Amino acid sequence: MSEPPAASTPAAVPAVDPAVDPTVPAIDVVGLRKSFGAEEVLAGVDLAVGAGEVVCVIGASGSGKSTLLRCVNRLEEPTAGRIVIEGVDITDPDCDVDDVRRRIGMVFQQFNLFPHLSVLRNVTIAQEKVLGRSRAEAVDVAVRTLDRVGLAEKAGDFPARLSGGQQQRVAIARALAMDPDMMLFDEATSALDPELVGEVLAVMRTLAEEGMTMMVVTHEMGFARRVADRVVFLDGGVVCEQGPPDQVLGSPEQDRTRQFLRQVLERE
Ligand SMILES: Nc1ncnc2c1ncn2[C@@H]1O[C@H](COP(=O)(O)OP(=O)(O)OP(=O)(O)O)[C@@H](O)[C@H]1O
Ligand SMILES: [Mg+2]
């Protein structure tokens, strides 16, 4: 069969992809409640993250930031409320959680790389086992993704030979290799020596600039100020205050926010 002449066959109209439909939030958290025993950690959180938006979540230790992120990809079962990912209610019992989770990349404080596998294998294994990609395709994606985080030359090394910052960048590459529509970061730099924080934040910043939808729990106020489209302050189990970084971090409206930011500044 001969090649069709250039531009003679218009591309099929794709089904509406909620990820690129700006009217559908990438993440919509509605009235989210989560209790552990008698302790209500989240007491009605409402928070929408638009496609391509970068939202930084700040708040005191124990305020429920990790619990919120973990509910968003159903690592934690909400007590009440709804979580809608790209238009799909993942709190609906009929929802295929695995399918939704595949669209969400998550990066934790602890990198959790497989110590007995090479960097390359750490980035290919889930592609093959979860997405069913061939070895060759997974390797191709891994090489490109490692290059994106500046670690192409480390592909053959084992994690123990890498610095913490490099290991965290491998963890980011591992998540990106799954082609997620959005990324959740839970204090991705908190376990790192201070001199290694910058290289990981730089990768996160590049991702943000490339348009990745990101929900970032962080204590790095400089990063929040420079990179976030919106900062959300979690307190008392609810969103206490939110807005553009300059407003929330520079001239907060709530006493609780001011108090929290004072404490953060004293620590620095
Ligand atoms: N699996 C669990 N079982 C019981 N309690 C839990 C569980 N996970 C979290 N909690 C409690 O929920 C509260 C909120 O915890 P969470 O880890 O979400 O806070 P955080 O804002 O992420 O804190 P940090 O800044 O220290 O990471 C804490 O009181 C914590 O002890
Ligand atoms: Mg936490």
Coordinates of N, CA and C in Angstrom, one line a residue, residues 58 221 233 247-252 256-266:
I58 N 0.5 23.6 52.1 CA 1.4 23.8 53.2 C 0.5 23.7 54.5
M221 N 9.2 27.1 51.1 CA 8.4 28.3 50.8 C 8.9 29.0 49.6
F233 N -3.3 26.6 52.3 CA -2.9 26.4 53.7 C -3.9 25.5 54.4
Q247 N 0.1 36.3 47.7 CA -0.9 36.8 48.7 C -0.8 35.9 50.0
V248 N -0.9 34.6 49.8 CA -1.0 33.7 50.9 C 0.3 33.8 51.8
L249 N 1.5 33.8 51.1 CA 2.8 33.8 51.8 C 3.2 35.2 52.1
G250 N 2.8 36.2 51.3 CA 3.2 37.6 51.6 C 2.3 38.4 52.4
S251 N 1.0 38.3 52.2 CA 0.1 39.1 53.0 C -1.2 38.2 53.3
P252 N -1.0 37.2 54.2 CA -2.1 36.3 54.4 C -3.2 37.0 55.2
R256 N -4.3 32.4 61.5 CA -3.7 31.0 61.6 C -2.5 30.9 60.6
T257 N -2.8 31.5 59.4 CA -1.7 31.4 58.3 C -0.5 32.3 58.8
R258 N -0.8 33.4 59.3 CA 0.3 34.3 59.8 C 1.1 33.6 60.8
Q259 N 0.4 33.0 61.8 CA 1.1 32.3 62.8 C 2.0 31.1 62.3
F260 N 1.4 30.4 61.4 CA 2.2 29.3 60.8 C 3.4 29.8 60.1
L261 N 3.3 30.8 59.3 CA 4.4 31.3 58.5 C 5.5 31.9 59.4
R262 N 5.0 32.5 60.5 CA 6.0 33.0 61.5 C 6.9 31.9 62.0
Q263 N 6.2 30.8 62.4 CA 6.9 29.6 62.9 C 7.9 29.0 61.8
V264 N 7.5 29.0 60.6 CA 8.3 28.5 59.5 C 9.6 29.4 59.4
L265 N 9.3 30.7 59.4 CA 10.5 31.6 59.3 C 11.4 31.5 60.5
E266 N 10.9 31.3 61.7 CA 11.8 31.1 62.9 C 12.7 29.9 62.7

